[in-house]
mmCIF file of C-alpha atoms and ligand atoms in Angstrom:
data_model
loop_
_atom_site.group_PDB
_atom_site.id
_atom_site.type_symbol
_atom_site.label_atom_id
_atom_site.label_comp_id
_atom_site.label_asym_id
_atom_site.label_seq_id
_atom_site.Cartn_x
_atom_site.Cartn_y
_atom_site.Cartn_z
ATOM 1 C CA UNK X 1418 107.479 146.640 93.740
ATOM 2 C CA UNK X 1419 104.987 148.142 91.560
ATOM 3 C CA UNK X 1420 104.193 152.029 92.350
ATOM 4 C CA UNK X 1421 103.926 155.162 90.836
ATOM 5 C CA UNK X 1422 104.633 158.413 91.491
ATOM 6 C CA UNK X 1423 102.694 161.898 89.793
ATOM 7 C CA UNK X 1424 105.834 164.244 89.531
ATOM 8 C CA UNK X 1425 103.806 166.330 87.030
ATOM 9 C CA UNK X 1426 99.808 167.863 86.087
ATOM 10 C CA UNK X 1427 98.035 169.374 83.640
ATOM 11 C CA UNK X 1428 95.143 170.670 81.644
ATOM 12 C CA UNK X 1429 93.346 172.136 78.972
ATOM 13 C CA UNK X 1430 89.891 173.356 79.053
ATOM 14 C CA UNK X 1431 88.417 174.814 76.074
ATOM 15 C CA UNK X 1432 86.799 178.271 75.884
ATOM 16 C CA UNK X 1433 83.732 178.084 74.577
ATOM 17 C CA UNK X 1434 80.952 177.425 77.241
ATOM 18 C CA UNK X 1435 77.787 175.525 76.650
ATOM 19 C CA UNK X 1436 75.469 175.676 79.088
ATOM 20 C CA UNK X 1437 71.919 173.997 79.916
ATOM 21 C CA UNK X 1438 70.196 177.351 79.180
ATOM 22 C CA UNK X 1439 72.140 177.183 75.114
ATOM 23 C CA UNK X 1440 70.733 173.310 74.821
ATOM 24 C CA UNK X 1441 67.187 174.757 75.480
ATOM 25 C CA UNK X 1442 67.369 176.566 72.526
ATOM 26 C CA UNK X 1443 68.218 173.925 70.155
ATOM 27 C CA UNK X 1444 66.387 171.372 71.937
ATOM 28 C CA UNK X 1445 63.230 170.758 73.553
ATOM 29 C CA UNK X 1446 64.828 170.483 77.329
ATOM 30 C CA UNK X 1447 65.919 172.954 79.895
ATOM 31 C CA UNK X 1448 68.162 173.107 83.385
ATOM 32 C CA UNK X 1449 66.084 171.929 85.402
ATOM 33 C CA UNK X 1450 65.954 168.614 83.839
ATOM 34 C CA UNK X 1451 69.083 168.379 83.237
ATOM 35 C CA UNK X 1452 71.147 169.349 86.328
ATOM 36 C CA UNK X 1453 68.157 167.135 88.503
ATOM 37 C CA UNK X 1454 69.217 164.381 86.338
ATOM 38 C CA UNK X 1455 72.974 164.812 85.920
ATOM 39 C CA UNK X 1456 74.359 167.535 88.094
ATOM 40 C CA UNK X 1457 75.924 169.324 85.508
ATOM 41 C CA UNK X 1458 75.372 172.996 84.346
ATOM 42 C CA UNK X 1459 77.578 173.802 81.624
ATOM 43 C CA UNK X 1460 80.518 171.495 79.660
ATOM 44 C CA UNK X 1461 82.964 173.510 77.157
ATOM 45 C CA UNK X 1462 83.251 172.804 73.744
ATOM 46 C CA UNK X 1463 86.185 172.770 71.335
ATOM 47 C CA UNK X 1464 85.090 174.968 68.456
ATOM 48 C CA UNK X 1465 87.741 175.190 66.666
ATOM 49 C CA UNK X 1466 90.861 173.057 67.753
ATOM 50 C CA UNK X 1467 91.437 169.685 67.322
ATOM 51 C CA UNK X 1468 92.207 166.546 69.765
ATOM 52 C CA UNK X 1469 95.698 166.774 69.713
ATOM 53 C CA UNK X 1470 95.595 170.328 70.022
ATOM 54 C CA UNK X 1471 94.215 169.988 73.390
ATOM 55 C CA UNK X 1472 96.414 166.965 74.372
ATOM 56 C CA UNK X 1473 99.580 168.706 73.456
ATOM 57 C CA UNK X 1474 98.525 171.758 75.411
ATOM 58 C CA UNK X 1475 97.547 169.974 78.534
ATOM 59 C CA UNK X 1476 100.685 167.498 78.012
ATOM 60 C CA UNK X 1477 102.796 170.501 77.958
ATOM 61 C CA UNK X 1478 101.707 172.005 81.012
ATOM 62 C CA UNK X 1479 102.016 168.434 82.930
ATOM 63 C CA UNK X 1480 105.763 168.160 81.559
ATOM 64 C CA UNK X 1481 106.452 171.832 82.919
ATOM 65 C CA UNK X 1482 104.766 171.447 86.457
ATOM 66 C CA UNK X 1483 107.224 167.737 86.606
ATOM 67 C CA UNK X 1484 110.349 169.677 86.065
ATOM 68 C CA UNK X 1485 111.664 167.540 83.806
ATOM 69 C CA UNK X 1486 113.278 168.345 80.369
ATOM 70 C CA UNK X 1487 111.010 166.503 77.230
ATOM 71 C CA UNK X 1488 114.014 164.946 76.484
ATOM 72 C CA UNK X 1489 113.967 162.825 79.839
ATOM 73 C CA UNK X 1490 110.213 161.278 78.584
ATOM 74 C CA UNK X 1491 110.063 157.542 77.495
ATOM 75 C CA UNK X 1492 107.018 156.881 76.844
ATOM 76 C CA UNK X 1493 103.837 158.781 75.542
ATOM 77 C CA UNK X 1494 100.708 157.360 76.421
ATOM 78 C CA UNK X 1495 97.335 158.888 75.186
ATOM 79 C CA UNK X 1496 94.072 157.485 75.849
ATOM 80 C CA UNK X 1497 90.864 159.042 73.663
ATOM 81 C CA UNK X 1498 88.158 157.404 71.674
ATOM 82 C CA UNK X 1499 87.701 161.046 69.627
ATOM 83 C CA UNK X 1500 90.806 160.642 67.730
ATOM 84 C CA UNK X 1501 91.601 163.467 64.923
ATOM 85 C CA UNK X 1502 93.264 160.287 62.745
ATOM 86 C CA UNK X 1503 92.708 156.871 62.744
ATOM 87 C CA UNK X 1504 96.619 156.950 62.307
ATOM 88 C CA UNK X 1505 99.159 158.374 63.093
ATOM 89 C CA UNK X 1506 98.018 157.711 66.985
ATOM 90 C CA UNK X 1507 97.320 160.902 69.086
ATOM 91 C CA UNK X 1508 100.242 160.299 71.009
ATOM 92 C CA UNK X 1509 102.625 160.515 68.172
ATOM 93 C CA UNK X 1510 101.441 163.742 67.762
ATOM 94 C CA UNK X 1511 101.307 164.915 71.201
ATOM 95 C CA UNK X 1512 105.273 163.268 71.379
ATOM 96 C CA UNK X 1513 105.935 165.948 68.325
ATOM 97 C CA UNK X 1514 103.986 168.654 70.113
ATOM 98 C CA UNK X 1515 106.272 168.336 73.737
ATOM 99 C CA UNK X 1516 109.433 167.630 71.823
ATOM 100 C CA UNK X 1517 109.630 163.976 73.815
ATOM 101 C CA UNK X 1518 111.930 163.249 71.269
ATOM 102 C CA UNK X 1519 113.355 160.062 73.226
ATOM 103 C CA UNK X 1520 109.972 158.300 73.809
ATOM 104 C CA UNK X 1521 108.014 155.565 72.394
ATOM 105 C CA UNK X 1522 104.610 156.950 72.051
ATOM 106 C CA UNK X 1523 101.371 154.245 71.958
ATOM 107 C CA UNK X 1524 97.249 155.072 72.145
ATOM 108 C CA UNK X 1525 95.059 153.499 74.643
ATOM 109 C CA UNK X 1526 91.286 153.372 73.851
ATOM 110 C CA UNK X 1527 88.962 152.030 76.800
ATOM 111 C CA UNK X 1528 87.004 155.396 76.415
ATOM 112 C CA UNK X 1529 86.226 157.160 80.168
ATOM 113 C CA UNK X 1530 88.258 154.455 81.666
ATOM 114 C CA UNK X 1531 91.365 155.156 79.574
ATOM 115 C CA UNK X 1532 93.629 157.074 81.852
ATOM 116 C CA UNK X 1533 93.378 154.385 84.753
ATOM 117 C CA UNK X 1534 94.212 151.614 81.768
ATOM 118 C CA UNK X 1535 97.013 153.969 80.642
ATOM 119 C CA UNK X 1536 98.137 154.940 84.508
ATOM 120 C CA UNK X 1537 98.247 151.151 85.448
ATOM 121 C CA UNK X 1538 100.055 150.109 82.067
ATOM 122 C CA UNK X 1539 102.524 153.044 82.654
ATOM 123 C CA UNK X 1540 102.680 151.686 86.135
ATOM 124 C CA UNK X 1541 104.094 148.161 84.602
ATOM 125 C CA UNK X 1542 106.818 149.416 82.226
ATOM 126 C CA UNK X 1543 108.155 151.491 85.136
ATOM 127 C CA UNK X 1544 108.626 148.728 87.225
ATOM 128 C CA UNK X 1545 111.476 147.336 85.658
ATOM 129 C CA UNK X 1546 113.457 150.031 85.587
ATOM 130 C CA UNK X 1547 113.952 150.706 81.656
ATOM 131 C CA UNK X 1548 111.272 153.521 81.581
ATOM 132 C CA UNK X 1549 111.942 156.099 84.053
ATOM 133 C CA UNK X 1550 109.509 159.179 82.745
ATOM 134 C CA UNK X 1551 106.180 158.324 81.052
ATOM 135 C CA UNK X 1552 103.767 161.007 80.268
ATOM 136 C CA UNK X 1553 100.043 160.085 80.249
ATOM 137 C CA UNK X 1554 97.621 162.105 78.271
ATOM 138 C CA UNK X 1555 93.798 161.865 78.206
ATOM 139 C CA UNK X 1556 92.000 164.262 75.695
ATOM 140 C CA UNK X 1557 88.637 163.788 74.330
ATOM 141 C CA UNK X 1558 86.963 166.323 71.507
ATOM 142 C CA UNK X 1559 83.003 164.295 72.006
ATOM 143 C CA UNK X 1560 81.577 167.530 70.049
ATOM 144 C CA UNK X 1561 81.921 165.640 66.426
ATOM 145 C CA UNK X 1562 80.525 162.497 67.824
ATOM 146 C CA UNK X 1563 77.334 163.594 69.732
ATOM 147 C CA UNK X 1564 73.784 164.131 67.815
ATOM 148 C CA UNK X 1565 72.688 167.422 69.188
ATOM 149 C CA UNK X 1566 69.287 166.222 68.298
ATOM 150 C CA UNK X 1567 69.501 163.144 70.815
ATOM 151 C CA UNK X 1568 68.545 165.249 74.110
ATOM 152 C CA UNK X 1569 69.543 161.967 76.158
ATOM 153 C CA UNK X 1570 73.012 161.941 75.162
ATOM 154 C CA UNK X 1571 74.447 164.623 74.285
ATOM 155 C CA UNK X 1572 73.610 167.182 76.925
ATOM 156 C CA UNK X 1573 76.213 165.045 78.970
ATOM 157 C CA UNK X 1574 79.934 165.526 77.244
ATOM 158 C CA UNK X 1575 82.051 168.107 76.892
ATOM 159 C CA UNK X 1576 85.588 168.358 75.506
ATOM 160 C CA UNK X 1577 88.908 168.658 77.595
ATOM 161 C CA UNK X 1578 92.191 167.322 77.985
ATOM 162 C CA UNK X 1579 94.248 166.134 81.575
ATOM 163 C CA UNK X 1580 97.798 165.193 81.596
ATOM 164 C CA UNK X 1581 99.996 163.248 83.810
ATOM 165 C CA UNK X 1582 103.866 162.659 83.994
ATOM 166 C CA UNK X 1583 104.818 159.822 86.382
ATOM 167 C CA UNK X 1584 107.844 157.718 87.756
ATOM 168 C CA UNK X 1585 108.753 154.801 89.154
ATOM 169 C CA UNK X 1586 107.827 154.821 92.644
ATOM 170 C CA UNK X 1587 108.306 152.157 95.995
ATOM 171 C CA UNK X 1588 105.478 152.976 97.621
ATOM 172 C CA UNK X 1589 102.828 150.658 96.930
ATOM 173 C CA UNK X 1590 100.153 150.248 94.106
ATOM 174 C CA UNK X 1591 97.235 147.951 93.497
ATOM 175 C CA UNK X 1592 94.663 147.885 89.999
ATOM 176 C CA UNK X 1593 91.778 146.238 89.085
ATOM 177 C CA UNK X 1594 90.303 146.280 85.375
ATOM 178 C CA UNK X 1595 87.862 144.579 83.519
ATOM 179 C CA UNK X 1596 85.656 144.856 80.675
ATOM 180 C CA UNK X 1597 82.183 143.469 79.380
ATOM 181 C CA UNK X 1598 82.486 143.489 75.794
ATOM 182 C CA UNK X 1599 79.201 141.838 75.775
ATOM 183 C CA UNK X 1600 77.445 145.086 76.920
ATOM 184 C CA UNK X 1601 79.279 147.281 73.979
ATOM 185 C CA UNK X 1602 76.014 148.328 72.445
ATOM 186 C CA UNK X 1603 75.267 149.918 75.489
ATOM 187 C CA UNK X 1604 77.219 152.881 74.101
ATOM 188 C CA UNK X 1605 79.169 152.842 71.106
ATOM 189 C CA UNK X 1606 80.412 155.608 68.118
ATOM 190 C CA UNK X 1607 80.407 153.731 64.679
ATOM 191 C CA UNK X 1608 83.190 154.743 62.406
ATOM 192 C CA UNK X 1609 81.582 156.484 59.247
ATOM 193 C CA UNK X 1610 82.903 154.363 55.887
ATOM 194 C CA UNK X 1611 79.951 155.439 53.773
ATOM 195 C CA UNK X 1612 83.034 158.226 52.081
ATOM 196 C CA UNK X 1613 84.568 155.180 51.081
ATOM 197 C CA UNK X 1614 85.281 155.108 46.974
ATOM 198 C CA UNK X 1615 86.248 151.456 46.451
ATOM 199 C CA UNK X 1616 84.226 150.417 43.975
ATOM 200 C CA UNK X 1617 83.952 146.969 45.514
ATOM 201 C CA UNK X 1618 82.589 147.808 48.687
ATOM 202 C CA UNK X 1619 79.268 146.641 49.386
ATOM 203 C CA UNK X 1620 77.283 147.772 53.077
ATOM 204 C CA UNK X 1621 79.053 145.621 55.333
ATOM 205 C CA UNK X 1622 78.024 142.378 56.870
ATOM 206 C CA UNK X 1623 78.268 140.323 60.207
ATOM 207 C CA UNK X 1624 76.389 137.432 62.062
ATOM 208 C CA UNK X 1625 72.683 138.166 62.653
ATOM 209 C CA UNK X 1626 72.234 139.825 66.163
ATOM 210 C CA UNK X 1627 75.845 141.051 66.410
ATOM 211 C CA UNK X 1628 75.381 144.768 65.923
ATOM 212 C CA UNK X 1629 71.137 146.614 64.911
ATOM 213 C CA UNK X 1630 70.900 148.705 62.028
ATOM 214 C CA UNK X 1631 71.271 152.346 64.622
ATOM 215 C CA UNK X 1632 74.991 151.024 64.633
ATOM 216 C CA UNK X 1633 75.645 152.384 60.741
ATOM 217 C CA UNK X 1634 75.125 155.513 62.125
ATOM 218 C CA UNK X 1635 78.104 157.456 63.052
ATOM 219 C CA UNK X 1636 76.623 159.267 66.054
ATOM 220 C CA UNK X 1637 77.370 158.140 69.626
ATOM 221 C CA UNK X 1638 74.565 155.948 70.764
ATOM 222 C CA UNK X 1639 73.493 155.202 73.988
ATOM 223 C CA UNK X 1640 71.326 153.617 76.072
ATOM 224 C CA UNK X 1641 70.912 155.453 79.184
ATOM 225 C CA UNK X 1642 69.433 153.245 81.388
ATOM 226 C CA UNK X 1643 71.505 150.421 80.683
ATOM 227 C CA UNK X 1644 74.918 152.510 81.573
ATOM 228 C CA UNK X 1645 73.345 154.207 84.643
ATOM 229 C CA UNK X 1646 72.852 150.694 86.147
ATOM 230 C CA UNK X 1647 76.366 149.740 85.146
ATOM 231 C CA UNK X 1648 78.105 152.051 86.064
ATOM 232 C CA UNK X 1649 76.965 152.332 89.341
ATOM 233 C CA UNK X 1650 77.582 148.428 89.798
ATOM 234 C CA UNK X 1651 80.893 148.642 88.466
ATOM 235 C CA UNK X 1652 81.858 151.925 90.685
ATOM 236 C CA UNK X 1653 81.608 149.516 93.580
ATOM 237 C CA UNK X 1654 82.505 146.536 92.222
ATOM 238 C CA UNK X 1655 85.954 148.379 90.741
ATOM 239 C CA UNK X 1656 86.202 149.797 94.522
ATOM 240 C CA UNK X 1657 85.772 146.638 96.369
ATOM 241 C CA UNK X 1658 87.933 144.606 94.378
ATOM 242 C CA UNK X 1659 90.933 147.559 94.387
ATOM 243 C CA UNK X 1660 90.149 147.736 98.391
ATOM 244 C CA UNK X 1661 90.658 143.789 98.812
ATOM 245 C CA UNK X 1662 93.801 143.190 96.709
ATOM 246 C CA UNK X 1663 95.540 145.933 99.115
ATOM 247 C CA UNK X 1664 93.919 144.956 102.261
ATOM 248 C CA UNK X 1665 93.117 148.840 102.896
ATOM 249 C CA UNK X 1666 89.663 149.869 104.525
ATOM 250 C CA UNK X 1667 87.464 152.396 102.982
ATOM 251 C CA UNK X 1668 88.725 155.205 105.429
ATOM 252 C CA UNK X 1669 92.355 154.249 104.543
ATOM 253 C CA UNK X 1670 91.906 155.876 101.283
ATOM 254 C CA UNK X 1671 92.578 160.091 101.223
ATOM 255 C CA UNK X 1672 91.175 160.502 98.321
ATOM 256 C CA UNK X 1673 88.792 159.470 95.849
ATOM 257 C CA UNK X 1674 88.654 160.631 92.165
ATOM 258 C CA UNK X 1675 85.775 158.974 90.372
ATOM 259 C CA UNK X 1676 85.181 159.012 86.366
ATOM 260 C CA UNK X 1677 82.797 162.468 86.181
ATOM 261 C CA UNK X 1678 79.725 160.648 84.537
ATOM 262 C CA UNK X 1679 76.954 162.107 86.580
ATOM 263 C CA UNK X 1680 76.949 163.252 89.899
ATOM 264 C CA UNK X 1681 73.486 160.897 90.552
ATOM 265 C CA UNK X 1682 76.162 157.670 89.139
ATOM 266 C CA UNK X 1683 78.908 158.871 91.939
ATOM 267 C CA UNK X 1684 76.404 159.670 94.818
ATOM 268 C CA UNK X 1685 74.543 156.778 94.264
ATOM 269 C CA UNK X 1686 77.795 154.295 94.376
ATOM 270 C CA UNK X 1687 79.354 157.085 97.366
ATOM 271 C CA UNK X 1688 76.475 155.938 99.283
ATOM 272 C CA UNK X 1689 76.148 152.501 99.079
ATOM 273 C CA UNK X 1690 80.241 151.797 99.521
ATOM 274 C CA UNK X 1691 79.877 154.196 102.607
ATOM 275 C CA UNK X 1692 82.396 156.667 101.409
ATOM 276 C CA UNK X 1693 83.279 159.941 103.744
ATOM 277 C CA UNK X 1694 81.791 162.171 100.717
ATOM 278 C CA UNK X 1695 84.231 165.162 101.884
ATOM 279 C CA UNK X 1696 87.165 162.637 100.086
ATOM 280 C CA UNK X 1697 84.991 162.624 97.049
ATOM 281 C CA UNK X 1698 86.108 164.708 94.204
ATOM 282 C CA UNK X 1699 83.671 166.207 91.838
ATOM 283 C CA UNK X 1700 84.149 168.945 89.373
ATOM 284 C CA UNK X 1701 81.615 167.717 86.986
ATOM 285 C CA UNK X 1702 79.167 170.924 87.127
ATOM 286 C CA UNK X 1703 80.687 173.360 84.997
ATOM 287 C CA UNK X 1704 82.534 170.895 82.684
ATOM 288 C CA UNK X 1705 80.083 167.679 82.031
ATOM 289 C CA UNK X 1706 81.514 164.535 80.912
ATOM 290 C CA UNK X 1707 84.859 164.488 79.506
ATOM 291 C CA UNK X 1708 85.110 160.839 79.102
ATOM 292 C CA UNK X 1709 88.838 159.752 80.001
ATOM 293 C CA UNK X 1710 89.767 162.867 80.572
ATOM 294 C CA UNK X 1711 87.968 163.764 83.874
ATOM 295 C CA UNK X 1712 89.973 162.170 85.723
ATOM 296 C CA UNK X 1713 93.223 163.715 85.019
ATOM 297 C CA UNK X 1714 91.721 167.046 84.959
ATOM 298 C CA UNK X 1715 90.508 166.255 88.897
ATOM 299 C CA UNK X 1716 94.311 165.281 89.535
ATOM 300 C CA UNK X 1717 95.354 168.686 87.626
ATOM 301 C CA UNK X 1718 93.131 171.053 89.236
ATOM 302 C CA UNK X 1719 93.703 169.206 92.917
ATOM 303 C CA UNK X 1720 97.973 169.298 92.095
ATOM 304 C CA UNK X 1721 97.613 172.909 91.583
ATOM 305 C CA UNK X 1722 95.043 173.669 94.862
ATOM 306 C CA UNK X 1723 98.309 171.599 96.724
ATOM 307 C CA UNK X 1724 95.830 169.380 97.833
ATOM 308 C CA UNK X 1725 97.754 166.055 96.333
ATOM 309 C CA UNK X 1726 100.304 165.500 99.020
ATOM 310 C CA UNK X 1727 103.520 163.150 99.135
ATOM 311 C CA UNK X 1728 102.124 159.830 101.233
ATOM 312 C CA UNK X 1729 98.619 160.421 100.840
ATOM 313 C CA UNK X 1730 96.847 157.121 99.766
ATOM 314 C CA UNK X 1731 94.774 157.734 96.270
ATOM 315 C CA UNK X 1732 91.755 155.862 95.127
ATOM 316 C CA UNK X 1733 90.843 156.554 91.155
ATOM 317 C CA UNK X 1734 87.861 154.840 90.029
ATOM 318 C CA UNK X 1735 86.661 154.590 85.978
ATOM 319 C CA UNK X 1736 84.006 153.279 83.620
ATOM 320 C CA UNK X 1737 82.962 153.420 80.159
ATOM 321 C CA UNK X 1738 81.733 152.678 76.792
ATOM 322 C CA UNK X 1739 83.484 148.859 76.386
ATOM 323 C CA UNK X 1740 82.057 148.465 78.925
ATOM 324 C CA UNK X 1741 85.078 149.068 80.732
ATOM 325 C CA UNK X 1742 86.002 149.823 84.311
ATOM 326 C CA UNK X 1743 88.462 149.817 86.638
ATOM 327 C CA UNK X 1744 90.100 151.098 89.713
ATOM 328 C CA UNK X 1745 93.717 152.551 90.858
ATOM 329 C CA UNK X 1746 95.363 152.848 94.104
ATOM 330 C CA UNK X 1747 98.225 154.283 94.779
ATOM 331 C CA UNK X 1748 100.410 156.410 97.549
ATOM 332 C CA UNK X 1749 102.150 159.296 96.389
HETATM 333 N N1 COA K 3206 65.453 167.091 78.735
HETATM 334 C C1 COA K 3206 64.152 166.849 79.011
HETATM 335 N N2 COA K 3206 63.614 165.614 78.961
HETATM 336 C C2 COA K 3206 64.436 164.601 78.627
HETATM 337 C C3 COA K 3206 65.787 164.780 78.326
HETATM 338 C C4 COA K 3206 66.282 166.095 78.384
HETATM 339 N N3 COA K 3206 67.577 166.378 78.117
HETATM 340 N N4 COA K 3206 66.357 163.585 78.024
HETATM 341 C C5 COA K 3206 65.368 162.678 78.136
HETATM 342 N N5 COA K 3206 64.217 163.289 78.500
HETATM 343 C C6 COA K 3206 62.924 162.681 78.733
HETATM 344 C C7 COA K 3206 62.748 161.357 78.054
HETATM 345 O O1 COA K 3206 62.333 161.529 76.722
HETATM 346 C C8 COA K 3206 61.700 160.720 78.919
HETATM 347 O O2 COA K 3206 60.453 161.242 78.540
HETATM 348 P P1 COA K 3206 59.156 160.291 78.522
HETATM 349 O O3 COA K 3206 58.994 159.819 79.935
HETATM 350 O O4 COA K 3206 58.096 161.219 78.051
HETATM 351 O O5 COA K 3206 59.492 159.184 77.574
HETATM 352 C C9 COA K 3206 62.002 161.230 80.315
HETATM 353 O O6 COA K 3206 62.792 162.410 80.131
HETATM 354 C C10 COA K 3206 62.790 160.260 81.161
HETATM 355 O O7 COA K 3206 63.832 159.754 80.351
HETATM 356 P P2 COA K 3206 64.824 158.686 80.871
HETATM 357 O O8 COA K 3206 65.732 158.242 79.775
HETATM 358 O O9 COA K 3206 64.031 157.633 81.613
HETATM 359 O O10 COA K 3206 65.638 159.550 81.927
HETATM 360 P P3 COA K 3206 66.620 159.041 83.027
HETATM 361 O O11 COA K 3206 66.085 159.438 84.344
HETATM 362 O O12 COA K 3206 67.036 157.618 82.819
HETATM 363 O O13 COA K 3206 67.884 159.962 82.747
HETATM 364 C C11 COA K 3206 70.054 159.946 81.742
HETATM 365 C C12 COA K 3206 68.568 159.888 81.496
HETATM 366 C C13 COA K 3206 70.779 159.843 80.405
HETATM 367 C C14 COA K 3206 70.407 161.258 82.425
HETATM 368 C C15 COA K 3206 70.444 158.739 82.661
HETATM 369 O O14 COA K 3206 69.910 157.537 82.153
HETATM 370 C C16 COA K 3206 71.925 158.596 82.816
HETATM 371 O O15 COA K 3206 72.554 159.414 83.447
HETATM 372 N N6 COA K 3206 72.522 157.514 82.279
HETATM 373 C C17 COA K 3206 73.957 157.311 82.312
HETATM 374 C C18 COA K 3206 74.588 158.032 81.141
HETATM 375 C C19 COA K 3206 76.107 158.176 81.276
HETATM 376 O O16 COA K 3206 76.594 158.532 82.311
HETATM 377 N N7 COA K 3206 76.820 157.908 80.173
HETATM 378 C C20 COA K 3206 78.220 158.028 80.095
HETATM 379 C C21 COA K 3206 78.884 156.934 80.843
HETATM 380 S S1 COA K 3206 80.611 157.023 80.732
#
C-alpha cells in the first residue's frame, strides 16, 4: 500500500519584514486595501541570501527534527519556480548543503502546488521499498521575480522555505493532481534571454496567439481575476476528488492545510465545501504567499506546536501558476 509517513519538519523564514504600511511608500496602495483583499499584513523578504540558502537551512532543520543521520536520505526532492540556476537543480545543492551524500536528488516545478507533486511522487518511490528516507524541500525567493511597480501582484509573495523528511508508511494515502496548461498565461515568469551574446539569435518566435508580447518581460505576470476564480474552483474540485477516491467524509479529515494564496481564496472554497473552519490552517498574515512553500511551513510550524499527531487523518490542498492543483491525503 501506498502511504507516507512525516518523521521530520522544518523551516526557514527570512528576516527582513515587509509590511503593507512599507508597500505604501513605494506604491500608491495602503493596508487597508490590501489585508480587505488578501488577508495578509506583512510577508518577509530574502535580502540577501539566495534560494538554496533557504532550502538548505530549512532542509537541515527537517533532517534534525527526523532523527535520522543525512547519510540514511535517498532521495532529495525540491520543488521552486525561483531557482538560483537553471542548472545544477536546487536540490543538488540542498543534497551538498545536508551532506545526503547517498541520495539521488531531482527538482519539481508545478510552482505553489509543488510540494503536494513532490509529497505524492515521494509517496510512489517509497512504495516499493528501494527508497526508505526522502527529504522534500519547498523554497521560493519571489523577490527577483515580482515588479514592485505592479501593485496587483506583488503585494502578495513573500520568500520562505518548508522542509519535509518522510518514509514509507501502511497507513493509507490517496492524491489527486491535475493541471490546465491551457490557462498558463494566467500567471507566468518569462525567463530573461535578452543577456544572450550569440550573435545568431534573433527575438524569438512561436505560432500567432501562443504567448502576447507582456510575456518577453521577465516579471511575474498575472491576471488576478482569472486565478481568484480558479483557484477557488480547483480548491474544491482538488478536495472533492481526494475525498471520493478514499471514500472519507469531510469531517473524517483532522486537518486541512490549504496552499496560503489569500485568505478570501481559502474562505471562499472553506465555505462552499462546508469545512469545520477550526481544522483550517492559515498562517498567511504575517508571511503572504510563499508559493510551494506554504504548505510545508504550515506542517513545520504545526510539528513543532505538537499539533500533528500519529493517526490523525491529513488533508493538503494546492494550486498554482500551470495552472496546477492538487490534493493529498494521508494518516500519519
Ligand atoms: N492597492 C490599492 N488598489 C489596488 C491594488 C492595491 N494593492 N491593487 C489593485 N488595486 C485597484 C485596481 O487598480 C482597481 O482599481 P480600479 O477599479 O480603479 O481599476 C481596484 O483596485 C480593483 O482591482 P481588482 O484587480 O478588481 O481587485 P480584486 O478585488 O480582483 O483583487 C487581487 C485583486 C489580486 C487581490 C485578487 O484578484 C486576487 O487575490 N487574485 C488571486 C491572486 C493569487 O492568489 N495569486 C497567486 C495564486 S497561487
Amino acid at each position: 500500500m501506498r502511504g507516507i509517513k512525516i518523521i521530520g519538519a522544518g523551516m526557514y523564514v527570512p528576516e527582513k519584514e515587509a509590511d503593507n504600511d512599507w508597500f505604501s511608500t513605494i506604491l500608491d496602495t495602503n493596508d487597508e486595501w490590501i489585508y480587505s483583499r488578501t488577508g495578509i499584513r506583512a510577508r518577509r523578504i530574502s535580502v540577501d541570501k539566495p534560494n538554496f540558502y533557504m532550502a538548505g537551512e530549512a532542509a537541515k532543520a527537517a533532517v534534525k527534527d527526523s532523527g535520522i543521520d543525512p547519510s540514511e536520505i535517498d532521495l532529495v526532492l525540491a520543488a521552486t519556480c525561483s531557482p538560483d540556476f537553471y542548472y545544477p537543480a536546487l536540490s543538488c545543492l540542498v543534497q551538498y548543503e545536508t551532506g545526503a551524500v547517498n541520495a539521488a536528488a531531482f527538482d519539481i516545478n508545478s510552482a505553489c502546488t509543488g510540494f503536494i507533486n513532490a509529497l505524492d511522487t515521494a509517496s510512489r518511490f517509497l512504495e516499493d521499498g528501494d527508497y526508505r528516507n526522502i527529504l522534500i524541500v519547498a523554497s521560493e525567493r519571489l523577490a527577483p521575480h515580482c515588479d514592485y511597480t505592479d501593485r496587483t501582484a506583488s503585494i502578495l509573495f513573500g520568500d520562505g522555505a518548508g522542509a519535509a523528511v518522510v518514509t514509507h508508511s501502511d497507513k493509507p494515502m490517496w492524491s489527486y493532481l491535475n493541471a490546465k496548461g491551457d490557462y498558463f498565461k494566467a500567471l507566468y515568469c518569462k525567463v530573461d534571454h535578452s543577456r544572450s551574446n550569440c550573435p545568431l539569435l534573433g527575438e524569438d518566435t512561436v505560432p500567432e496567439g501562443v504567448i502576447d508580447s507582456e510575456a518577453k518581460g521577465h516579471f511575474l505576470q498575472m491576471n488576478g481575476k482569472a486565478v481568484y476564480k480558479f483557484a477557488v474552483e480547483a480548491m474544491e474540485t482538488a478536495v472533492h476528488k481526494v475525498l471520493d477516491k478514499s471514500g472519507l467524509g469531510i469531517d473524517d479529515i483532522d486537518l486541512y492545510i490549504p496552499h496560503q494564496a489569500n485568505s478570501r481564496i481559502i474562505e471562499s472554497a472553506v465555505k462552499s465545501l462546508g469545512l469545520p473552519e477550526d481544522k483550517v490552517y492559515v498562517n498567511l498574515e504575517r508571511r503572504g504567499n510563499t508559493s510551494s512553500a506554504c504548505i510545508p511551513t504550515c506542517v513545520a510550524e504545526l510539528r513543532q506546536a505538537g499539533r500533528i499527531k500519529d493517526g490523525m487523518t491529513i488533508c493538503l490542498v494546492g494550486f498554482g501558476a500551470g495552472l496546477t492543483s492538487g490534493a493529498i491525503i494521508f494518516e500519519q
